Coordinates of C-alpha atoms and ligand atoms in Angstrom, one line a residue:
X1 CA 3.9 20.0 -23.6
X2 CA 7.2 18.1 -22.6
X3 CA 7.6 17.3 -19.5
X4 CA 11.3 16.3 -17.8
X5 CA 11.1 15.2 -13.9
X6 CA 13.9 14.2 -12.5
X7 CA 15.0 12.4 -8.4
X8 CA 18.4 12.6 -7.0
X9 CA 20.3 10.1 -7.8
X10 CA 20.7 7.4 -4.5
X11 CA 24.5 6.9 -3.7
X12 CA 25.4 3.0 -3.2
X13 CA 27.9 2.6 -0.4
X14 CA 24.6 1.0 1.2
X15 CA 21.1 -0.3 0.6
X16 CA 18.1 1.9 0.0
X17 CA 16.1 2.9 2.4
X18 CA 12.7 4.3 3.0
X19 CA 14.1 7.7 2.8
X20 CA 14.6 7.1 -0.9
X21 CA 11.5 4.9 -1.6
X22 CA 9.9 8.2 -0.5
X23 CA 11.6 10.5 -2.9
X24 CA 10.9 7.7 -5.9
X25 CA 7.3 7.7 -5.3
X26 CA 6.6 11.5 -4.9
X27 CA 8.3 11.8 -8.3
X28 CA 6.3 9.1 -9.8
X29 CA 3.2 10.6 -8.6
X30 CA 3.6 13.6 -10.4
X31 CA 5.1 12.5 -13.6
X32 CA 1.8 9.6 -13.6
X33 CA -0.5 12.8 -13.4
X34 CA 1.1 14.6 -16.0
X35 CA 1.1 11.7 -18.0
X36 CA -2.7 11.1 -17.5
X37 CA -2.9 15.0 -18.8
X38 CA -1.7 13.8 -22.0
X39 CA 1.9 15.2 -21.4
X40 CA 5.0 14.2 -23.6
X41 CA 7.0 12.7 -20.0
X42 CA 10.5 11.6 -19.5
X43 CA 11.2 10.5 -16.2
X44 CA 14.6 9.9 -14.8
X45 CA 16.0 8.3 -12.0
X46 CA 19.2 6.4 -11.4
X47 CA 22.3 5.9 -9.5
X48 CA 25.2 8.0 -8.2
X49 CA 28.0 5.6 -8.1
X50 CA 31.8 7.3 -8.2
X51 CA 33.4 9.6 -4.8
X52 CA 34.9 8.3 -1.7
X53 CA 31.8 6.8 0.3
X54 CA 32.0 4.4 -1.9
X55 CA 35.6 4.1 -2.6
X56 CA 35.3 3.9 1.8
X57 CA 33.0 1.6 1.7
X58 CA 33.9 -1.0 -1.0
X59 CA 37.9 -0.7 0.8
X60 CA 35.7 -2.1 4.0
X61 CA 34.5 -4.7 2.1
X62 CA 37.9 -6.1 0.9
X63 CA 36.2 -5.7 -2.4
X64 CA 36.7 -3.5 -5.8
X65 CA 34.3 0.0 -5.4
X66 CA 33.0 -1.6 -9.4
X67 CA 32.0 -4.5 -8.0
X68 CA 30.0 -2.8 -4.8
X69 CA 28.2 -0.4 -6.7
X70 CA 27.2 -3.3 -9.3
X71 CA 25.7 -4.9 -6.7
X72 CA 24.0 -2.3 -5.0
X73 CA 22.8 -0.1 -8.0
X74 CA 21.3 -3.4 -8.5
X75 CA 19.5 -3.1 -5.4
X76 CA 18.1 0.4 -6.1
X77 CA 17.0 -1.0 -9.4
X78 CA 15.0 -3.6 -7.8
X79 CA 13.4 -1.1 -5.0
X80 CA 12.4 1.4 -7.9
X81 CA 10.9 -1.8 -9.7
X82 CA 8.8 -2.8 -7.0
X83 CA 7.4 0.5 -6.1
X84 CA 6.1 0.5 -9.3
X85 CA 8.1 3.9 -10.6
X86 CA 7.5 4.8 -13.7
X87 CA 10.9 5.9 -14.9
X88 CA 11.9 5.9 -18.4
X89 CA 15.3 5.5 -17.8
X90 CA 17.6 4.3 -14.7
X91 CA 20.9 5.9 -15.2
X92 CA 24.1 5.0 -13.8
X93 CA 26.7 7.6 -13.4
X94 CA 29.5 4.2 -14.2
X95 CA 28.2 4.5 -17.8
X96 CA 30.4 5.3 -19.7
X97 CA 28.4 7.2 -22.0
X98 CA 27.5 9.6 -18.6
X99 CA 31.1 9.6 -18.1
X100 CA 32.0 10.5 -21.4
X101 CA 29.7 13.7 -21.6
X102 CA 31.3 14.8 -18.2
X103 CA 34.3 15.0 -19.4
X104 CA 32.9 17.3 -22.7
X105 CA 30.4 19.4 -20.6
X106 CA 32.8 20.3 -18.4
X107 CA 35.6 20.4 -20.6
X108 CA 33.5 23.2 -22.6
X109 CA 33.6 25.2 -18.6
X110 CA 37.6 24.7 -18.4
X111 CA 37.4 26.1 -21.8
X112 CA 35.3 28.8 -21.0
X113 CA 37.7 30.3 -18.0
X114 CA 35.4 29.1 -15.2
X115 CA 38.2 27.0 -13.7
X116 CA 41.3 27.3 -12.2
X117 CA 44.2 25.7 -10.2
X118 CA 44.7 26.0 -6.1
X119 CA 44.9 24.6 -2.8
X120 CA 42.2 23.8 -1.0
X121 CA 41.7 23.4 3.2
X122 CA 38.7 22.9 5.0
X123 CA 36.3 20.3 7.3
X124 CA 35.2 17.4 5.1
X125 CA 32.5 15.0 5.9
X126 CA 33.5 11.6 3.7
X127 CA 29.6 10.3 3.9
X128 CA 28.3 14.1 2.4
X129 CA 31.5 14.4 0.3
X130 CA 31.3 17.7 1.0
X131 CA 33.2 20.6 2.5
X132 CA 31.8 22.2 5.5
X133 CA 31.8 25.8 6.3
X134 CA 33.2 26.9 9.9
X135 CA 28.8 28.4 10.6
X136 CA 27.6 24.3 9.9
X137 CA 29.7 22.4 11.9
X138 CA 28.5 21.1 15.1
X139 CA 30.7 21.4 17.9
X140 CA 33.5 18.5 18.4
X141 CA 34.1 19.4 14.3
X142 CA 30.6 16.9 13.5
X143 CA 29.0 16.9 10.1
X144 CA 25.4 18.8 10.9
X145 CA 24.2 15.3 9.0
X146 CA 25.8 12.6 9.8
X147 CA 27.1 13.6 13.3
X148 CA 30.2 12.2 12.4
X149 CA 33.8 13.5 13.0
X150 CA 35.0 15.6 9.8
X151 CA 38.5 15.4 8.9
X152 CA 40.9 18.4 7.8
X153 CA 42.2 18.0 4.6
X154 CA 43.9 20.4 2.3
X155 CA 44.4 19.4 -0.9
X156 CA 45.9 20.2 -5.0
X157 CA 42.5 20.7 -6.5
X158 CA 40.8 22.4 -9.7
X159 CA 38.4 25.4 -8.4
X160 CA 35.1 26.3 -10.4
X161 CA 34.8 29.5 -10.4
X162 CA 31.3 29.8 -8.5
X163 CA 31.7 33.2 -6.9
X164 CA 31.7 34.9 -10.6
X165 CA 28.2 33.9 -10.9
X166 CA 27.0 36.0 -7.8
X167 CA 25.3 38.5 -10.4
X168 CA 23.6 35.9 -12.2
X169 CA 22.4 33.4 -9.7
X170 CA 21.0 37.3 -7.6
X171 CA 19.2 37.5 -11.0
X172 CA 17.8 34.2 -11.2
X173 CA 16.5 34.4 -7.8
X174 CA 15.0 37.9 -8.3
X175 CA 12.9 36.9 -11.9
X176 CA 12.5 33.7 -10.5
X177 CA 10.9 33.3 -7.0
X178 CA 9.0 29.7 -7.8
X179 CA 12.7 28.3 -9.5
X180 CA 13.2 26.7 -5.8
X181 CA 9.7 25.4 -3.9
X182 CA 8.3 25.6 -1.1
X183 CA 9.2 28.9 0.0
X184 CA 11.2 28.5 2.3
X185 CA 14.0 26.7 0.9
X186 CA 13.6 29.3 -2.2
X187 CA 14.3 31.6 1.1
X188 CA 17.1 29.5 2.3
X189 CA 18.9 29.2 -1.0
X190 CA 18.7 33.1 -1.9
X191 CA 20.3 34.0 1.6
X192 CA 23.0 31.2 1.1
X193 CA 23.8 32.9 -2.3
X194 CA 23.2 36.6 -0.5
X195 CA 26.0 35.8 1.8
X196 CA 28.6 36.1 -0.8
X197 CA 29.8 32.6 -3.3
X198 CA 32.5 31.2 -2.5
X199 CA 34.8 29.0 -5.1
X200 CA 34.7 25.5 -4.9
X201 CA 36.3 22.4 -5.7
X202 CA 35.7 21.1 -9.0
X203 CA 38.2 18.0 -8.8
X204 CA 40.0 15.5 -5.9
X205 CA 43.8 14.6 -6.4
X206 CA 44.0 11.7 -3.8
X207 CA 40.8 9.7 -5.1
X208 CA 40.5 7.7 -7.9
X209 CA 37.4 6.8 -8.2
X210 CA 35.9 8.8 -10.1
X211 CA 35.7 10.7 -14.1
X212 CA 39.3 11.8 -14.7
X213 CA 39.5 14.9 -15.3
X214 CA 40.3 14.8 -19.3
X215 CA 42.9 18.4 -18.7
X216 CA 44.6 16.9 -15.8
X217 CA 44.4 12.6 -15.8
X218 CA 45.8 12.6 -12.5
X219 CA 42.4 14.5 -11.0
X220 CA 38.7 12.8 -11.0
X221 CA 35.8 15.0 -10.7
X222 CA 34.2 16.0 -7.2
X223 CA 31.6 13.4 -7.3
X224 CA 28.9 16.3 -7.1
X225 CA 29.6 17.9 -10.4
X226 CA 29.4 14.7 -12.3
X227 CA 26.3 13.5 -10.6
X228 CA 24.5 16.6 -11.0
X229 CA 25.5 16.3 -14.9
X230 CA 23.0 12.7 -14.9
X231 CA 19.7 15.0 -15.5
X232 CA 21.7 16.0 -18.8
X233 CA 23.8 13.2 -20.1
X234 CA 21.1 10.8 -19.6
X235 CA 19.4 12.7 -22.4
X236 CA 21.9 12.2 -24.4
X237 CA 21.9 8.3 -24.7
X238 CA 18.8 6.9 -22.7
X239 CA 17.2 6.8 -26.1
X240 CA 20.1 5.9 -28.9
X241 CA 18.9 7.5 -32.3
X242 CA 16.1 10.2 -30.5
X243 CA 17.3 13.8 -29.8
X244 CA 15.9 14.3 -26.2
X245 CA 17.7 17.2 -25.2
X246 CA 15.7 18.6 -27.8
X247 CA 12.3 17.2 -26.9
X248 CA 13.0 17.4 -23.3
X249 CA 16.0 19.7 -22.1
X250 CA 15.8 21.8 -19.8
X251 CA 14.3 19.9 -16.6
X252 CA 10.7 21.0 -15.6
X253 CA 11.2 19.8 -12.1
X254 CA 13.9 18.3 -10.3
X255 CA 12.7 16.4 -7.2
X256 CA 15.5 16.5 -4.1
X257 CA 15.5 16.2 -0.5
X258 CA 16.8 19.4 1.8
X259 CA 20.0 18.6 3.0
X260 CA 21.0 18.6 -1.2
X261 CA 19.5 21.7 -1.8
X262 CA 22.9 24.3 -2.0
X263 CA 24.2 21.4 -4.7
X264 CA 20.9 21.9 -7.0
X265 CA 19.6 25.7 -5.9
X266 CA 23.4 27.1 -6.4
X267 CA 26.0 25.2 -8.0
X268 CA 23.4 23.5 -10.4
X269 CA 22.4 26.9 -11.9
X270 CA 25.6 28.1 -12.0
X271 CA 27.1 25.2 -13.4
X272 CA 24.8 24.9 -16.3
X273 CA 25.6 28.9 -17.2
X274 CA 29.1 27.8 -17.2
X275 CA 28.6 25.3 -19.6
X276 CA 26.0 27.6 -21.5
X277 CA 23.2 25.2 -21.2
X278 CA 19.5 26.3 -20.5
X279 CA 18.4 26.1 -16.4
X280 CA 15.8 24.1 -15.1
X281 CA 12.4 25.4 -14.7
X282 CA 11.7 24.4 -10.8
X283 CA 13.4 22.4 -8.3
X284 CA 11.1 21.1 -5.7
X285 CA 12.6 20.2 -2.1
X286 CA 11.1 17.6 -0.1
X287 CA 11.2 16.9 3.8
X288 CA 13.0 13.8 5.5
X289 CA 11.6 10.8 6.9
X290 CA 12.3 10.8 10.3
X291 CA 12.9 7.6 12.1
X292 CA 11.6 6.2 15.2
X293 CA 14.2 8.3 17.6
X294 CA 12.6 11.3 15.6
X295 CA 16.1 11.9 14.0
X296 CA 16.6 12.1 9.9
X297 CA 16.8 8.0 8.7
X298 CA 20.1 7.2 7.6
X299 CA 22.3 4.3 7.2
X300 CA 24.7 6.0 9.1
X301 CA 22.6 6.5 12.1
X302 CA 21.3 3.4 12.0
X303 CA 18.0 3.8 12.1
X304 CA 16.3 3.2 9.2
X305 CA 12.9 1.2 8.1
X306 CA 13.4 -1.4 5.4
X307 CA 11.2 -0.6 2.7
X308 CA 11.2 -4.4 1.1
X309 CA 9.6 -4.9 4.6
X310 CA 6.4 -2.9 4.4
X311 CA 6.2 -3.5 0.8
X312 CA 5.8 -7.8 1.9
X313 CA 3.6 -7.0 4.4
X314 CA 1.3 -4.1 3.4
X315 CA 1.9 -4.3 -0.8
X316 CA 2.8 -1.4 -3.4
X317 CA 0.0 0.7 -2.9
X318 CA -0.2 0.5 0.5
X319 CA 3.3 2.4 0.7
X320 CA 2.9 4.7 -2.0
X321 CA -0.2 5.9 -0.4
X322 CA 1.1 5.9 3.4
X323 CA 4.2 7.6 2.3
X324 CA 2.0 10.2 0.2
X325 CA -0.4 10.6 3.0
X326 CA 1.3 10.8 6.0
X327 CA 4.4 13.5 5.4
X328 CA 2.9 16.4 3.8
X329 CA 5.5 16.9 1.1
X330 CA 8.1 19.6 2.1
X331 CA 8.0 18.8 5.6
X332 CA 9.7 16.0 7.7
X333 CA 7.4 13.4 9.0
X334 CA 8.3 10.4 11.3
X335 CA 7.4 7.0 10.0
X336 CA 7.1 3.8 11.7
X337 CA 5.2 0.4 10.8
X338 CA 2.3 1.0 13.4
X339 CA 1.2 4.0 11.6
X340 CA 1.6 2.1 8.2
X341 CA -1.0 -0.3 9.8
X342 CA -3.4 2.0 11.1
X343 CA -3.8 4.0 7.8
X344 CA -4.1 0.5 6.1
X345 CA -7.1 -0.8 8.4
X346 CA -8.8 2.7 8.7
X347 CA -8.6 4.3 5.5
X348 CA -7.5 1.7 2.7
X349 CA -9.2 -1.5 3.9
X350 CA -12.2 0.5 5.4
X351 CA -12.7 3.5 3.9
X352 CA -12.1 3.0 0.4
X353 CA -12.1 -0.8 -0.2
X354 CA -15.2 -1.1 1.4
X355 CA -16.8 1.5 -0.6
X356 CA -15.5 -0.8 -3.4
X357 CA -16.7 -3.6 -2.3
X358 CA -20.0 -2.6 -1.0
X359 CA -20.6 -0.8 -3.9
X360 CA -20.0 -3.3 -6.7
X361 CA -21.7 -5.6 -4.2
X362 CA -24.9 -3.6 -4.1
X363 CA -25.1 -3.1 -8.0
X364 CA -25.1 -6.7 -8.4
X365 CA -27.8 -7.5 -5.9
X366 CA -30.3 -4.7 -6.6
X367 CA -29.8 -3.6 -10.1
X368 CA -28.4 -7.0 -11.9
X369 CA -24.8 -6.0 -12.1
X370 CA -25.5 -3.2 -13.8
X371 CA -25.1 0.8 -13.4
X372 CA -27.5 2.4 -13.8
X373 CA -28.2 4.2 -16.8
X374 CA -30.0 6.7 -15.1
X375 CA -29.6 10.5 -14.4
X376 CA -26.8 11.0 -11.3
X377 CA -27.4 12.8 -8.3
X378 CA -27.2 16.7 -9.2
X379 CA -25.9 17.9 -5.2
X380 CA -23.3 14.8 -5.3
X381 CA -22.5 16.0 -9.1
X382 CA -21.4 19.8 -7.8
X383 CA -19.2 18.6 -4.8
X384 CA -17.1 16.4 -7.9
X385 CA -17.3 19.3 -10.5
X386 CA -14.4 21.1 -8.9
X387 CA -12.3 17.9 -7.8
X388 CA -10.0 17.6 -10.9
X389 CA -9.2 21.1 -11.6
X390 CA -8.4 21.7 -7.7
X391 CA -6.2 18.2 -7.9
X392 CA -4.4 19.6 -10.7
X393 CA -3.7 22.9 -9.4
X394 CA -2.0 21.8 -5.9
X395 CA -0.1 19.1 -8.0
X396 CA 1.3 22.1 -10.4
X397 CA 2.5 22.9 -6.8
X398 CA 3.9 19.9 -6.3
X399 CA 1.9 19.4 -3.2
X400 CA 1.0 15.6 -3.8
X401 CA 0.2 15.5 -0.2
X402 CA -2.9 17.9 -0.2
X403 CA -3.9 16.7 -3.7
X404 CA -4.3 13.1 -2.2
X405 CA -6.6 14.6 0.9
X406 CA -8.7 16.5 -1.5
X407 CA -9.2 13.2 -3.0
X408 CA -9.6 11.6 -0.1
X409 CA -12.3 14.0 1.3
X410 CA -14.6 13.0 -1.2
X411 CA -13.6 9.0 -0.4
X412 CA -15.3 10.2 2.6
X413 CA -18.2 11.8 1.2
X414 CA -19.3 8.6 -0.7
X415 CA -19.2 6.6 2.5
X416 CA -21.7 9.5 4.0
X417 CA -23.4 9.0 0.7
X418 CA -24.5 5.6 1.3
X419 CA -25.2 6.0 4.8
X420 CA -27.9 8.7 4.1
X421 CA -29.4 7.2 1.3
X422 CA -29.2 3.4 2.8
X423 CA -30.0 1.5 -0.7
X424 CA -30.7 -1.2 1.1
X425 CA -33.6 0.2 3.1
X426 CA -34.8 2.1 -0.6
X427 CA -34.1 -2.1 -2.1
X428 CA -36.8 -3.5 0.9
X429 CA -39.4 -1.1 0.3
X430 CA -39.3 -1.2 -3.3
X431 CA -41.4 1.9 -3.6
X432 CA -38.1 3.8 -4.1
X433 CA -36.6 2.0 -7.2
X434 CA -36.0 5.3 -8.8
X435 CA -34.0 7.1 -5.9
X436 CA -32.4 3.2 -6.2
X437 CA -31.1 3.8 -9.0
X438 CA -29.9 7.0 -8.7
X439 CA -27.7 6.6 -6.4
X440 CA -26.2 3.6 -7.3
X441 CA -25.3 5.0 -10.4
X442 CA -24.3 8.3 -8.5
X443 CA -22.1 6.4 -6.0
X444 CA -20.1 3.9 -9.1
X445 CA -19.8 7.6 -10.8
X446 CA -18.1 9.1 -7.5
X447 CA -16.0 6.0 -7.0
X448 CA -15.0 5.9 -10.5
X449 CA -14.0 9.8 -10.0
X450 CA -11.8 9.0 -7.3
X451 CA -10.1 6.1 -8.7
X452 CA -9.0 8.2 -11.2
X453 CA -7.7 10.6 -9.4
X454 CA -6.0 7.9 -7.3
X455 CA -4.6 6.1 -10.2
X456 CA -0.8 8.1 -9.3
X457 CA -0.8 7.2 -6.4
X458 CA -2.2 3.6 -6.1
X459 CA -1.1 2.4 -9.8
X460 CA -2.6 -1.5 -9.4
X461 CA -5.4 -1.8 -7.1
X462 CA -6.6 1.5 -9.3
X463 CA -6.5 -0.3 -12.2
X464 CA -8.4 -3.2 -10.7
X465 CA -11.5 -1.4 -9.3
X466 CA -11.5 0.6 -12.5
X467 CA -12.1 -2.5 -14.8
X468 CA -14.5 -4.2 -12.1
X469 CA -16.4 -1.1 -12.7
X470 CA -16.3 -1.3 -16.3
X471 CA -14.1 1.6 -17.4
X472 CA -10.6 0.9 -17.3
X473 CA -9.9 4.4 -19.1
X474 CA -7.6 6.5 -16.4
X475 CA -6.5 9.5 -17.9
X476 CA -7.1 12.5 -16.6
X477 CA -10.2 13.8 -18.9
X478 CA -12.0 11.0 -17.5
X479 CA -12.2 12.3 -13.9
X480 CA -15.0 14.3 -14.9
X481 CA -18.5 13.2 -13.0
X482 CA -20.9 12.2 -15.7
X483 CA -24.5 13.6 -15.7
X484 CA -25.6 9.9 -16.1
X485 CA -24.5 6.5 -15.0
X486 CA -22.2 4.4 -17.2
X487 CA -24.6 1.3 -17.7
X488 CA -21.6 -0.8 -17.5
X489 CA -21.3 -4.5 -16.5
X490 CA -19.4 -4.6 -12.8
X491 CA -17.3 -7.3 -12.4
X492 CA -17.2 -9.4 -8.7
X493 CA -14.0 -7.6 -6.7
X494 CA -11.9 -9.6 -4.1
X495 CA -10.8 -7.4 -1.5
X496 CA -8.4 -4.7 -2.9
X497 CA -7.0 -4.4 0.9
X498 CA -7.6 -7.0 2.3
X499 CA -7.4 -7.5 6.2
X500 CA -3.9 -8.4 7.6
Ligands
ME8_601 O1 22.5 12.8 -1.8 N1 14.1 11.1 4.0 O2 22.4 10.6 -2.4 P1 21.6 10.0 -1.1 C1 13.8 11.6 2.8 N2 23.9 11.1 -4.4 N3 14.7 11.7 1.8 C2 15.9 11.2 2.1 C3 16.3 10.6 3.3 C4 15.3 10.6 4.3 N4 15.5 10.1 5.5 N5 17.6 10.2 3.2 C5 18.0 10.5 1.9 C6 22.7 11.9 -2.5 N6 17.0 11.1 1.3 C7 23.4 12.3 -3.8 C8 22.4 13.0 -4.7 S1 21.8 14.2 -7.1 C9 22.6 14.8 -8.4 C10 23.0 13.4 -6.1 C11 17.0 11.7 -0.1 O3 21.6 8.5 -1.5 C12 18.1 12.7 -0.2 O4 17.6 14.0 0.3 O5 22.3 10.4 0.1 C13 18.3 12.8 -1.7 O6 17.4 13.6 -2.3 C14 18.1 11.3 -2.1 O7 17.4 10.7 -1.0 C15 19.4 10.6 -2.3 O8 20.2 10.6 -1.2

């Protein structure tokens, strides 16, 4: 099955922030899984580079908005590197081959009536680039978000016609109830539409930075409509010479944060009817990361955690799995480097590198460095049996949150595991060599299990206990408990978490 999983695409007036590392990783979890299902994935994430925060911010700068957003897409390049994302392509909206599809997509909804000349007025936050309706301004005319001051402007713009979709986004919503997850925002996005669409702005007069608008050359686009066009023009040239919107289009998820959710849950649909093009299957809303002062982390607040900063201190997978673990996806969670540290010492380093380490530790003292070929334990056997199918089910969900504590429950178990069955007191009497054996083939099986199952999340230190323990295979098939130990060699294991 083909499988197209998309992030929003970071705007770079500034640097990334945990707030996107998050976003990047949760993505990547998912598209890993469905990749170690054997699914044909594609995997996009990227830049959104044109509209006036960035115009603003490269003016402050003394400096051309090209040359900032070369230097900062740059930047989120590098991030998305060292998080170890598995994107298959980075797109930046400053291609010109995005830029270029733009123009044609929604050249085809001009064509099709959906647009139309007029004057626009309202509130407009310059950071959201974004209109704001009278009902989401807080008071003193502040952007909800940013808690900034919005400006009046009123403007010569093109309209898109969005209200004349009413009908068919009521439709989508009524045949569709998982086409927005969790619930709630699926509930949030139906009452927005419920309250009657409104037109908006298709295209900004006074800005230049931006797709011109191939009708009128002295318009660009609104920023929004050609960066919610990346999840479809990058099909179109990520792989020159492959047809992907065949193999891939439409999207099977798009991953986004809340505060982007009318763009993606209303215009999005609408858009793509507009330009006749098929509508994604799900989009899937995640919570923000709150900073210390328990408000949303935002350059513009000031209070965001550097990600390059826990990634020195704590490593990739210590992130990915903090991140993953401590802000159950869909809801906002605060984040700070003391709880980093304390999920580090008690649950990587302890809980699961120990069980490495003791484990592989144990196998080469009592059995020669060898698993056991023997028969596994049968009650350990039945609390693994279910493990994969239940993983897979609350990641079809997109829940990678409850997936990883399933996983981690049985992280858990193992450790209880040794602690009743104490090889080392079976090793000293030497009476019990069977029950020995047993259960240090039962334990390598269960740790093997897991590390499977962890391999989304925790892509390298995964891949490093899996070959000490003699079966580097990760795909998903092989997360199945085996009714006997592997017999495999296990190889000596530094530390995968080691103490800080
Ligand atoms: O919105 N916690 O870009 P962006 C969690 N360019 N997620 C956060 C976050 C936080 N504190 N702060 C931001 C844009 N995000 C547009 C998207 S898509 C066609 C265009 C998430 O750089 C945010 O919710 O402001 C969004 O999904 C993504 O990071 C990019 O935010």
């Amino acid at each position: 099955m083909s499988f197209y999983i998309t992030t929003a695409i970071d705007y770079v007036n500034a640097q990334p922030h945990l707030g996107h590392a998050y976003e990047k990783i949760s993505t990547d979890v998912l598209a890993r899984h469905m990749r170690q299902r054997g699914e044909d994935v594609f995997f996009l994430t990227g830049t959104d580079e044109h509209g006036e925060p960035i115009a603003d911010a490269a003016r402050e700068e003394g400096i051309e908005p090209r040359e900032l957003a070369d230097r900062n897409a740059g930047r989120f390049k590098d991030l998305v590197e060292r998080l170890d994302v598995s994107n298959d392509f980075f797109i930046r909206t400053t291609d010109p081959q995005h830029e270029a599809v733009v123009q044609e997509v929604l050249g085809r909804v001009h064509d099709n009536g959906h647009v139309y000349k007029g004057i626009y007025e309202g509130w407009y936050c310059p950071r959201c680039a974004d209109f704001k309706v009278e009902n989401e301004i807080l008071e003193g005319n502040l952007c909800p978000i940013h808690e900034i001051p919005l400006t009046r402007e009123s403007e010569e713009n093109w309209f898109f016609r969005l209200s004349s979709f009413q009908r068919d986004l009521e439709r989508l919503y009524a045949e569709q109830p998982d086409f927005v997850m969790p619930r709630h925002h699926y509930n949030e996005a139906r009452s927005f539409i419920n309250s009657g669409l409104q037109d908006v702005s298709l295209s900004r007069a006074k800005l230049s930075w931006g797709v011109r608008v191939p009708w009128d050359p002295d318009h660009v686009f609104y920023v929004w409509f050609d960066a919610l066009l990346n999840y479809y023009t990058a099909l179109t040239y990520a792989r020159p010479g492959e047809d992907l919107l065949a193999r891939f289009w439409p999207a099977t998820y798009h991953v986004i944060g809340k505060d982007i959710l009318k763009f993606h849950a209303v215009f999005w649909p609408a858009l793509l009817i507009a330009a006749e093009l098929e509508l994604p299957q799900h989009v899937f809303v995640h919570g923000f990361l709150l900073g210390a002062d328990g408000r949303k982390m935002s350059k513009s607040l000031g209070n965001v955690l550097d990600p390059l900063e826990v990634l020195e201190q704590f490593g990739t997978d210590a992130l990915r799995f903090y991140l993953m673990r401590d802000v159950p996806f869909g809801a906002d969670g605060a984040v700070g480097i003391d709880a980093v540290r304390t999920r580090y010492e008690t649950e990587l380093a302890n809980e699961y590198g120990n069980l490495a380490s003791r484990t592989i530790a144990m196998i080469g003292r009592y059995t020669d460095g060898h698993i056991p070929d023997v028969a596994t334990d049968a009650t350990l056997a039945l609390e693994f049996d279910v493990l994969p199918a239940e993983v897979a089910t609350v990641l079809d969900r997109a829940d990678p949150t409850r997936a990883l504590d399933l996983i981690w429950n049985r992280v858990r178990r193992l450790n209880r595991y040794v602690e009743e069955r104490a090889p080392w007191e079976l090793a000293r009497s030497g009476a019990d060599a069977d029950r020995l054996r047993e259960t240090l083939a039962s334990l390598a099986e269960g740790l093997r299990v897991v590390t499977v199952l962890l391999h989304p999340y925790m892509p390298h230190s995964t891949e490093r206990l899996l070959g000490a323990l003699g079966s580097p295979e990760a795909e998903f098939r092989h997360a199945l408990f085996a009714e006997h130990g592997s017999g495999a060699r296990v190889e000596p294991l530094e530390p995968l978490f080691p103490k800080q």
